[in-house]
Coordinates of C-alpha atoms and ligand atoms in Angstrom, one line a residue:
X1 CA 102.2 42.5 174.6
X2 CA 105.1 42.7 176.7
X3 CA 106.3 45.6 178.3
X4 CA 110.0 46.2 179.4
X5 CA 109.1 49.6 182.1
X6 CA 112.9 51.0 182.9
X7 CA 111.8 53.0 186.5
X8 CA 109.2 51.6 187.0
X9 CA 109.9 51.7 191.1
X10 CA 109.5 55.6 191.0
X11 CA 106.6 58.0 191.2
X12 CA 105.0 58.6 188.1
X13 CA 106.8 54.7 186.1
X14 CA 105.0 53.1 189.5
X15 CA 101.8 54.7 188.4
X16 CA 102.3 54.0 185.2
X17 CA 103.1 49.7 186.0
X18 CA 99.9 49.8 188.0
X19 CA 97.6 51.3 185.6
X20 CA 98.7 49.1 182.7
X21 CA 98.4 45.8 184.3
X22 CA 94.7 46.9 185.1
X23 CA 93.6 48.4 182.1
X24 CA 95.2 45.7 179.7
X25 CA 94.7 41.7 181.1
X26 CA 96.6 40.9 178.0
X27 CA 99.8 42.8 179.0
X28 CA 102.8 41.6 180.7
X29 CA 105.1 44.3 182.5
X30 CA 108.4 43.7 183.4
X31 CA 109.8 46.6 185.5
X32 CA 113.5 47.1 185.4
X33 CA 114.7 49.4 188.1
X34 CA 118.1 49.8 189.9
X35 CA 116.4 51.1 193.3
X36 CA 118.4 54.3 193.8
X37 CA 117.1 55.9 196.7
X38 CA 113.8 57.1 195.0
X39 CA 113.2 53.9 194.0
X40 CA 111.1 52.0 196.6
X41 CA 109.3 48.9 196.1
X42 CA 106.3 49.6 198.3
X43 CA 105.0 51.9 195.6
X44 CA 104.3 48.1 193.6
X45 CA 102.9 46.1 196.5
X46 CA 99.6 46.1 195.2
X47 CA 100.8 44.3 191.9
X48 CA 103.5 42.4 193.5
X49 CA 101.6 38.7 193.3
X50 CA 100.1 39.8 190.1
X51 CA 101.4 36.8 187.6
X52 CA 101.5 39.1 184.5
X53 CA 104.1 41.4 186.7
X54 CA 107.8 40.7 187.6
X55 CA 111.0 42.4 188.9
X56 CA 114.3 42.8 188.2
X57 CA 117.0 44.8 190.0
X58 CA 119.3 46.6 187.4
X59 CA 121.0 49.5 185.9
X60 CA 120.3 50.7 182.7
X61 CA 123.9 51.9 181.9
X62 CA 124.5 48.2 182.2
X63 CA 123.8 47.0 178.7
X64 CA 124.3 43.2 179.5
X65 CA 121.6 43.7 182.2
X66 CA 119.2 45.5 179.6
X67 CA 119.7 43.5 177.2
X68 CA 118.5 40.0 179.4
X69 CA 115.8 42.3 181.0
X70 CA 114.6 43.2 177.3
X71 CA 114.1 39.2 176.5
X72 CA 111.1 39.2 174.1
X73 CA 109.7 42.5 174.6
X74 CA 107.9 44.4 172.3
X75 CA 108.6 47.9 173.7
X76 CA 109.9 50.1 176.0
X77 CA 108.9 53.1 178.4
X78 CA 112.2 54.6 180.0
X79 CA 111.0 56.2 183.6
X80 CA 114.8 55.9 184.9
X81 CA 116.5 59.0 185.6
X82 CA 117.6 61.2 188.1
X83 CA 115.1 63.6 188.9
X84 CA 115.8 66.3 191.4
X85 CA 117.1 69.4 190.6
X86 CA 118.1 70.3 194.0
X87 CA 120.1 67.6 193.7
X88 CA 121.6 68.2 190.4
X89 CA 123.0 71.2 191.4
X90 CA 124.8 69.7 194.6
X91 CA 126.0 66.2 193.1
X92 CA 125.5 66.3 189.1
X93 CA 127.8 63.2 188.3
X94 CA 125.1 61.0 188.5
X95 CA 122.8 62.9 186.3
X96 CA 124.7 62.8 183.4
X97 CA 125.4 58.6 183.7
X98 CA 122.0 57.5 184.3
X99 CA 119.8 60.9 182.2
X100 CA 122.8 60.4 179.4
X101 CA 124.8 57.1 178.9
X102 CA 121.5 54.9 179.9
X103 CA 119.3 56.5 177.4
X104 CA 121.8 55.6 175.4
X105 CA 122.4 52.3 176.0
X106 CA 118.5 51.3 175.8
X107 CA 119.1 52.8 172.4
X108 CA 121.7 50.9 171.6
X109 CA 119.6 47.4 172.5
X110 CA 116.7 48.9 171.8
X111 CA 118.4 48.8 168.0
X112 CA 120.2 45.6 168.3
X113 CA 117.3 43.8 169.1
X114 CA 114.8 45.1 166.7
X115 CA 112.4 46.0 169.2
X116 CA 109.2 48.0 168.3
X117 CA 108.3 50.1 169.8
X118 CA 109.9 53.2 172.8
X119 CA 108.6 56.0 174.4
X120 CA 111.7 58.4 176.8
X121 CA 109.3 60.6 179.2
X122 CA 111.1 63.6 179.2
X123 CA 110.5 66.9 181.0
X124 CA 109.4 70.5 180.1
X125 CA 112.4 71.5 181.8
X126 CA 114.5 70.8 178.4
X127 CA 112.8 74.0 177.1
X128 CA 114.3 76.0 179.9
X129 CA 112.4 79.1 181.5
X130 CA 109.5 81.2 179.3
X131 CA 108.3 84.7 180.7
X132 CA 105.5 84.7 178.4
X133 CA 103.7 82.3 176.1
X134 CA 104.4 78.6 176.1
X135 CA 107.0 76.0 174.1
X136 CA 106.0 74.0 171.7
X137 CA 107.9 70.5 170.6
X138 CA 109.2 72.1 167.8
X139 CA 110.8 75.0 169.9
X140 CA 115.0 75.2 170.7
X141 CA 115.9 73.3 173.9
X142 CA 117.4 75.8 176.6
X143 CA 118.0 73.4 180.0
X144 CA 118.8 75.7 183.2
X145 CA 120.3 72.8 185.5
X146 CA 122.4 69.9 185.5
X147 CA 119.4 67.6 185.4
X148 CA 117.6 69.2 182.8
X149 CA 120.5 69.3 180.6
X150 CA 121.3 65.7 181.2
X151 CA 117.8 65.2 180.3
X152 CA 118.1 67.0 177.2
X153 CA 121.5 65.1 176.3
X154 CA 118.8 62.2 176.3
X155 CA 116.6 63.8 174.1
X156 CA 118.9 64.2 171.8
X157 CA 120.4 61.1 171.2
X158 CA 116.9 59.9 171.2
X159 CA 116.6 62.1 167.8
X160 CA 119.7 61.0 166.4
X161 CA 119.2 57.4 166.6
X162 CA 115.8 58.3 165.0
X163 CA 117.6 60.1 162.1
X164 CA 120.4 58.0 161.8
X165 CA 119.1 54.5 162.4
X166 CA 115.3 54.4 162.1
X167 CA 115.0 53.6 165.4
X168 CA 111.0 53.8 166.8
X169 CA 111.3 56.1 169.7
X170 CA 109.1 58.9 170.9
X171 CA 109.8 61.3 173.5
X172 CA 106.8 62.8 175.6
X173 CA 107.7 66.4 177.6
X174 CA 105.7 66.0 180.8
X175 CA 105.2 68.8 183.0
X176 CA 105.1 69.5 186.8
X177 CA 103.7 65.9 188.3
X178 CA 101.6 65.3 191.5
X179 CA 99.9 62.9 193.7
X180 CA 100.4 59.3 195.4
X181 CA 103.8 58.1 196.2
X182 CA 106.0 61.1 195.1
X183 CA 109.5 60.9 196.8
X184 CA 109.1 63.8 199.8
X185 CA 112.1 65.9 198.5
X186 CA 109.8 67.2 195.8
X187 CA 108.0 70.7 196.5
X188 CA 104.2 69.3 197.1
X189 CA 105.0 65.9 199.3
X190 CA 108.0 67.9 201.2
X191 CA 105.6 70.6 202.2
X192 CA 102.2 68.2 202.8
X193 CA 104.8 65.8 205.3
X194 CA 106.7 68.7 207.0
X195 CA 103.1 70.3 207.7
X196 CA 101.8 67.0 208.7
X197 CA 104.8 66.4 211.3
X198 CA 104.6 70.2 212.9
X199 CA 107.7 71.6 210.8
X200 CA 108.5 74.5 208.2
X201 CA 107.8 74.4 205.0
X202 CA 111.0 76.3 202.6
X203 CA 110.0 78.8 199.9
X204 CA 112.5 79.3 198.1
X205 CA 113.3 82.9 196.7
X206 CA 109.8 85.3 196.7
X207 CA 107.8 82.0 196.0
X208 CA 106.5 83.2 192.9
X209 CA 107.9 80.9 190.0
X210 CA 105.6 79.3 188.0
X211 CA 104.7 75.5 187.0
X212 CA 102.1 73.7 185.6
X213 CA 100.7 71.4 187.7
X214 CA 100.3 67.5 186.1
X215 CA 98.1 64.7 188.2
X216 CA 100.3 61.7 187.8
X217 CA 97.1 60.0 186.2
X218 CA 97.1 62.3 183.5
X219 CA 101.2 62.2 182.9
X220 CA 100.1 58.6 182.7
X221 CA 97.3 58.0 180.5
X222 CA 99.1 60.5 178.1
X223 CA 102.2 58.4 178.2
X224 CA 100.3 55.8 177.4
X225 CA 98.3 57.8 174.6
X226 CA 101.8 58.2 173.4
X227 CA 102.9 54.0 173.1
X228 CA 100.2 53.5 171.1
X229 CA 99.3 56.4 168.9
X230 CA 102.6 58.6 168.5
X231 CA 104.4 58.7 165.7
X232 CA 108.7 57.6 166.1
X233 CA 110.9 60.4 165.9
X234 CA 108.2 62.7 167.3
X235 CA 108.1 64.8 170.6
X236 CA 104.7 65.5 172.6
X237 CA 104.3 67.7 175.2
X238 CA 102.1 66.4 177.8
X239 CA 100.8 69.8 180.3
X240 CA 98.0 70.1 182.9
X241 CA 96.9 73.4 181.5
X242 CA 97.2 74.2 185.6
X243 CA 100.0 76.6 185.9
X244 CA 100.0 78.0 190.1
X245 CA 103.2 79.8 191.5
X246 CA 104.4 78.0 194.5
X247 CA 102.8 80.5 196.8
X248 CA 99.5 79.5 195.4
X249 CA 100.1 75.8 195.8
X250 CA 101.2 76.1 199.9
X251 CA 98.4 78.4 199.9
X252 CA 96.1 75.4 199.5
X253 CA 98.1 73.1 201.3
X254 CA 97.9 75.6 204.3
X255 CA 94.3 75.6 204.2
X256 CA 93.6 71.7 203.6
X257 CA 95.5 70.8 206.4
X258 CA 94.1 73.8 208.7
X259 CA 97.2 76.0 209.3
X260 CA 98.5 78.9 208.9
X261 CA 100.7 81.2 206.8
X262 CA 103.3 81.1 209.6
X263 CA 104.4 77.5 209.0
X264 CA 106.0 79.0 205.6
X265 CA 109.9 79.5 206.1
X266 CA 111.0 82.1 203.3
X267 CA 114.8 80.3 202.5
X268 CA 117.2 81.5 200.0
X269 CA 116.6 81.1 196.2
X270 CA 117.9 78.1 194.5
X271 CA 120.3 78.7 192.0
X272 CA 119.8 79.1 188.2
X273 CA 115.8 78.9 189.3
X274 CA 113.3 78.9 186.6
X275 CA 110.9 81.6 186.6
X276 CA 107.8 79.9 184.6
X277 CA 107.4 76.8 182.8
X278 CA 104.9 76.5 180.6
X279 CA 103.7 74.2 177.3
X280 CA 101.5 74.6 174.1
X281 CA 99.6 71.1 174.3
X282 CA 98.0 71.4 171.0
X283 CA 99.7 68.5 169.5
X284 CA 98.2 66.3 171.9
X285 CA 94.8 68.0 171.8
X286 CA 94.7 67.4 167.9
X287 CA 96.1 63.6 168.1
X288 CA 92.6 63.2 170.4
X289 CA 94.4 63.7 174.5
X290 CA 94.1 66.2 176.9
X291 CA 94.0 65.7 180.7
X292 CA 90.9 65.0 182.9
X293 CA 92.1 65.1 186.8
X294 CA 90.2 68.8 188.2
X295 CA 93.5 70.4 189.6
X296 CA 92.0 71.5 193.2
X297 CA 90.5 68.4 193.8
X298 CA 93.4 66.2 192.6
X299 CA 95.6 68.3 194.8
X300 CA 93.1 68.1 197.7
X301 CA 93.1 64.3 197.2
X302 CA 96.7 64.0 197.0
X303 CA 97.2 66.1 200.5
X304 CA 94.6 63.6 202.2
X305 CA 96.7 60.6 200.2
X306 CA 99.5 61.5 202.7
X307 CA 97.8 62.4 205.6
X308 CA 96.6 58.7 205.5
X309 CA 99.4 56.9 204.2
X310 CA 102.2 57.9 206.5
X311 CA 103.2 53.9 206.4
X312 CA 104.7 55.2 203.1
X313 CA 106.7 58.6 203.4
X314 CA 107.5 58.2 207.3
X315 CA 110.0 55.1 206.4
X316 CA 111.5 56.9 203.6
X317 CA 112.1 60.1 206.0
X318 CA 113.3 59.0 209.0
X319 CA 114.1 55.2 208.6
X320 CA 117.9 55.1 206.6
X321 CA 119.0 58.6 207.4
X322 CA 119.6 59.0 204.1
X323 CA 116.5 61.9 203.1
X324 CA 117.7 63.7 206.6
X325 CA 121.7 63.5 205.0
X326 CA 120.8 64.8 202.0
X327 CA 118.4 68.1 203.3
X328 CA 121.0 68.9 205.5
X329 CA 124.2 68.8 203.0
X330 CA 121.4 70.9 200.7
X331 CA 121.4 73.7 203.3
X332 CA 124.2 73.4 204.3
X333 CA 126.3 74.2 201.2
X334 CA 123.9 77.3 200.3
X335 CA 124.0 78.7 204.1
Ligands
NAD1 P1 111.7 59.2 190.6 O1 112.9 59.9 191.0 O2 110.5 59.1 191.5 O3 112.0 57.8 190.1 C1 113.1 57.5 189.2 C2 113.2 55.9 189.2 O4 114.3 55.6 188.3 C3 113.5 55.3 190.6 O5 112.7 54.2 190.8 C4 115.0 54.9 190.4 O6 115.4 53.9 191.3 C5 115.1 54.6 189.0 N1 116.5 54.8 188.4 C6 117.3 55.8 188.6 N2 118.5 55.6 188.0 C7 118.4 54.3 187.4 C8 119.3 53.5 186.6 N3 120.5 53.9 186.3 N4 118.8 52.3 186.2 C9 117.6 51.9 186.5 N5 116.7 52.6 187.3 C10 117.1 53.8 187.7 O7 111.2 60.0 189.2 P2 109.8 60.4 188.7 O8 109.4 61.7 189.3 O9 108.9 59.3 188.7 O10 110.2 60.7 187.1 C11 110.1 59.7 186.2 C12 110.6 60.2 184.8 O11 109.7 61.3 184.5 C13 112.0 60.9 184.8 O12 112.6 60.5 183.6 C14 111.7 62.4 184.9 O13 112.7 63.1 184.2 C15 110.4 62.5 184.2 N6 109.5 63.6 184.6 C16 109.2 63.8 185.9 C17 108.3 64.8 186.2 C18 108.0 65.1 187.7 O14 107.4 66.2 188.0 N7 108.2 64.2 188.6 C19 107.8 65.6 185.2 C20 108.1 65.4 183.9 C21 109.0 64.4 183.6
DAU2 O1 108.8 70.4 185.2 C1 109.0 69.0 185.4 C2 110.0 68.8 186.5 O2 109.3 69.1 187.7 C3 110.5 67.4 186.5 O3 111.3 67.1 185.3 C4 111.4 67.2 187.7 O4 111.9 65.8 187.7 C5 110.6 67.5 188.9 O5 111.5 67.4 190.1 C6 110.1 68.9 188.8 O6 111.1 69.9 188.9 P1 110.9 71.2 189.8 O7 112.2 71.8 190.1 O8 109.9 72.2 189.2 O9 110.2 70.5 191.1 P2 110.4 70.8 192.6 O10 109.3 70.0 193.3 O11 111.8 70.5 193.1 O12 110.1 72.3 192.8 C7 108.9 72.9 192.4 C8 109.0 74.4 192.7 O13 109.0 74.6 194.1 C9 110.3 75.1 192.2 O14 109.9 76.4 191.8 C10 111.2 75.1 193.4 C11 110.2 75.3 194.6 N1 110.6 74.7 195.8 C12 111.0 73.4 195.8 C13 111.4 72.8 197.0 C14 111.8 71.3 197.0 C15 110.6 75.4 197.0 O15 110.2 76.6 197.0 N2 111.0 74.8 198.2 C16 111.4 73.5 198.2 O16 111.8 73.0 199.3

């Protein structure tokens, strides 16, 4: 089988390349990524020289691109988007390109070409904030932001090319993801780094919303569930079953690395926040998945992951100037 992984330079599609390539020695993976700046080739250097494994630099707005990447492939996992709310609601533009118009266009070849097989990972966020009680896939799509609208404008033309041209495409909802190699902008690797360098870490509003925390193993292996078992035109949510509010998770991130609660900055609330997120995973549960990874003790790990690996996150922070740009244009339009 070959394997055309759009994002696969990111967080969760690096984990995803890696685990592949060793569970399956009959699999070839080509990952297609444009290297935005959460894309970072480091997060592949332990399959780099792996013969079944190659690279190729591209867009996936850029159908010409797609289409040469998607040479003989038998399916498709689309990682690419862009993923940072924070973002989103300083700079959408590019949201609605990449989360939009490139869903689309893998579509389009994904159509033209007859291939058989492709799974968009998606988000909870599509579902929008629940007080009480959790979404199921068959539940109206509410988005808060500009990302996870863009992400539901994917969504949705992944179930109209489904209903209109039988294309085989499923769409997993993951929720909250942690561990390894998670860009430091996101809450967990922001807060583990700034701890680990002396600074603040910046809870937003009373630091009581609520996710559900995800190992990026388990976002994986139930992606994965999803290739080869899902059914086209259906949508799986994939949840931890861990849901935390952000004081809890700093709570644990305090104590691991042996501080105290005075490193927490309280900062102001980020607009349009979502209170809770949370998911009904008894699709997944009846289709035979549900996750493995112990939350404390994948967390635990994950903190000591950066505490040894600062090779990784201290480049990315400090090398381009472009994480240090961004954080301060963040506060500074909201000060
Ligand atoms: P990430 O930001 O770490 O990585 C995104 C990757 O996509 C990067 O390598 C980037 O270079 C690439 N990319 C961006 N625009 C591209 C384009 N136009 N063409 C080709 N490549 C492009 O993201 P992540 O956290 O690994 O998330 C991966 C997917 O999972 C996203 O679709 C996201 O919406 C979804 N998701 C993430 C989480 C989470 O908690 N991180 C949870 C649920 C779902
Ligand atoms: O639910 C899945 C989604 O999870 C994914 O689709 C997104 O790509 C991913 O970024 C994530 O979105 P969140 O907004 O939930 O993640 P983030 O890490 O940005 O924030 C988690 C919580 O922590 C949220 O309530 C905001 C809060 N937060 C975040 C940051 C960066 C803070 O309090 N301080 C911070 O500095």
């Amino acid at each position: 089988m070959r394997l055309l992984v759009c994002g696969g330079a990111g967080f969760i599609g690096s984990d995803f390349v890696r685990r592949m390539l060793a569970k399956h020695d009959d699999l070839e993976v080509v990952c297609f990524d444009t290297l935005t700046y959460a894309g970072n080739l480091d997060n592949l250097r332990d399959v780099a020289t792996d013969p079944r494994y190659s690279f190729v630099r591209g867009d996936i707005c850029e159908r010409a691109a797609v289409e040469a990447a998607a040479e003989g492939v038998d399916a498709i996992v689309n990682f690419a988007a862009e993923t940072h709310v924070d973002r989103s609601i300083a700079e959408p533009e590019a949201f609605l390109h990449t989360d939009i118009l490139g869903t689309h266009t893998l579509l389009e070849v994904v159509r033209a070409r007859g291939i058989g097989r492709m799974v968009q990972v998606s988000t909870d966020e599509v579902y929008g904030s629940i007080d009480v009680g959790a979404f199921r896939e068959t539940d109206l799509i509410k988005p808060s932001s500009p990302y996870s609208a863009s992400k539901a404008g994917g969504d949705l033309q992944v179930l109209a090319y489904h209903t209109t041209y039988g294309v085989p495409v499923m769409i997993t909802r993951g929720s909250n993801t942690y561990g390894p190699y998670q860009y430091p902008e996101k809450l967990i690797p922001l807060f583990v780094t700034n701890a680990l360098e002396g600074g603040k870490l910046p809870l937003y509003g009373d630091g009581m919303n609520v996710r559900d925390w995800l190992h990026v193993d388990d976002h994986c292996d139930g992606i994965e569930f999803v290739l080869f078992n899902g059914v086209p035109g259906e949508v799986y949510n994939i949840g931890g079953g861990n849901e935390r509010t952000n004081r809890e998770i700093t709570a644990i991130i305090i104590d691991e690395l042996g501080l105290t609660p005075d490193v927490i900055s309280w900062v102001s609330d980020r607009p349009g926040h979502d209170r809770r997120y949370a998911l009904d995973c008894g699709k997944m549960a009846d289709a035979g998945w549900t996750p493995k990874v112990d939350f404390e003790a994948g967390l635990r790990d994950t903190i000591r992951w950066y505490r040894d690996n600062e090779w990784w996150w201290s480049k990315i922070k400090h090398s381009t100037g472009e994480f240090a740009d961004w954080r301060r244009r963040w506060y500074d339009e909201r000060a």
